[in-house]
Amino acid sequence: MNRRSVDQHAAAVAELLRPLLELPTESVPLRAALGRFLPTDVVSPIDLPNFQNSQMDGYAVESAAIQSVPVTLPVAGVIAAGLTDLPALPRGGALKIMTGAPIPAGADCIVPVEDTTAADGMVTVLRSRRTGEFVRNAGSDVQKGRPLVTAGTLLGARHVAALAAAGLTEVAVRRRPRVAVITTGTELVAAGTPLLPGQIYDSNGTALASSFEANGADVVRVAHSDDDTAAMTALLDECAATADVIVTSGGVSMGDFEVVKETLLPLGGHFGPVAMQPGGPQGLSVYNGVPVLSFPGNPVSTLVSFEVFARRPIRAISGLPALPRQTRTLTADISSVPGKRQFVRGKFTENGIEPMRGTGSHLVAGLAWADALISVPAEHTVVPAGVDVEILVL
Ligand code: AMP
Ligand code: MG
């Protein structure tokens, strides 16, 4: 069978998922908007600040009245923050004012309390101020109708803070891609059930759901099918009704009981080897209009497949930043089979990255040890210690 390169298969996955780059928006409460992608500008419905107010605790005065100092003025009252029924400033007088309180009519500057002494209903101003000093003008932060947060922003606390300051309760963000995970294998049982001889716990469901969620997806279903095409078809029907992408694990290789391949190949799916290790057998299909990515079942192969084929496109769809290309210095030799790109589990050390010895695709605890996958190009048979290698950080 014609073996695709990793890059060819990655391009095919990206192409299949491309329509999802245009997911519609949905309105979410601000508290649920953290980490979400903003596809369009949000304009401010009000001026920020919304009214002219004081930047300091001090005295609101007319600057003309304090040009020669010291000067003593009568204090006509106090304006606290939140006061809505404002007194006007009497000519030649002062109003005590708190930070954030509205500037009274007739005042044009604030004298900070540090530059005054007060006694018997009078304030002595020790330093003159000009028009506008310590006055925050309405709209000086952002004007009504102007962009508050711009399109393309991944919302963080500072962005939702700006939206909250403008009185917004919800924001239109790009909908997360909805992912359904189907694991296959009659030998699998869910954790919580005692194992019979020959049975193993399903770890790929948890692995894939966590991987997709960590990269901005909304995992709407994690289901399991026995190696039975009728059961598999029923699950695909259910998942295709709600998900934007379906991901399957297992049942794609060359043995008997390859339920994913048996179900999807007759419907036009592409199944075949990719020149990589682990993770060689891969499938790509469309079921009821929904893209289906089919990964091999060995736990390491499944996770390597996610890292190599799904992580980047799903991040782009979710609006998360692209992952930077990274390299590290190899601390021990790697030998690799020719003709296949090898992904070797590696752990960060002070000097670079240390490759893991065992390469079995079933070594799920060994994968938990790793910090990254070291990518060894297909044409290399040996990569010596000291060389800079490309890595995928897990
Ligand atoms: P398969 O790709 O279906 O031939 O599975 C390859 C190996 O991975 C077999 O040893 C399976 O038991 C194991 N395997 C398949 N699916 C899972 C899963 N969801 N969790 C843990 N191991 C699995
Ligand atoms: Mg299987």
PDB file of C-alpha atoms in Angstrom, residues 187-201:
ATOM      1  CA  GLU A 187     -10.930  -6.066  25.491  1.00  0.00           C
ATOM      2  CA  LEU A 188     -11.465  -2.628  27.023  1.00  0.00           C
ATOM      3  CA  VAL A 189     -13.347  -1.914  30.223  1.00  0.00           C
ATOM      4  CA  ALA A 190     -13.984   1.352  31.992  1.00  0.00           C
ATOM      5  CA  ALA A 191     -12.068   2.117  35.174  1.00  0.00           C
ATOM      6  CA  GLY A 192     -14.114   1.194  38.232  1.00  0.00           C
ATOM      7  CA  THR A 193     -14.899  -2.294  36.917  1.00  0.00           C
ATOM      8  CA  PRO A 194     -12.701  -5.225  38.040  1.00  0.00           C
ATOM      9  CA  LEU A 195     -10.573  -6.635  35.196  1.00  0.00           C
ATOM     10  CA  LEU A 196     -11.197 -10.165  33.954  1.00  0.00           C
ATOM     11  CA  PRO A 197      -8.226 -12.015  32.448  1.00  0.00           C
ATOM     12  CA  GLY A 198      -7.436 -10.513  29.036  1.00  0.00           C
ATOM     13  CA  GLN A 199      -9.188  -7.233  29.704  1.00  0.00           C
ATOM     14  CA  ILE A 200      -7.490  -3.836  30.034  1.00  0.00           C
ATOM     15  CA  TYR A 201      -8.655  -0.452  31.150  1.00  0.00           C
TER      16      TYR A 201
END
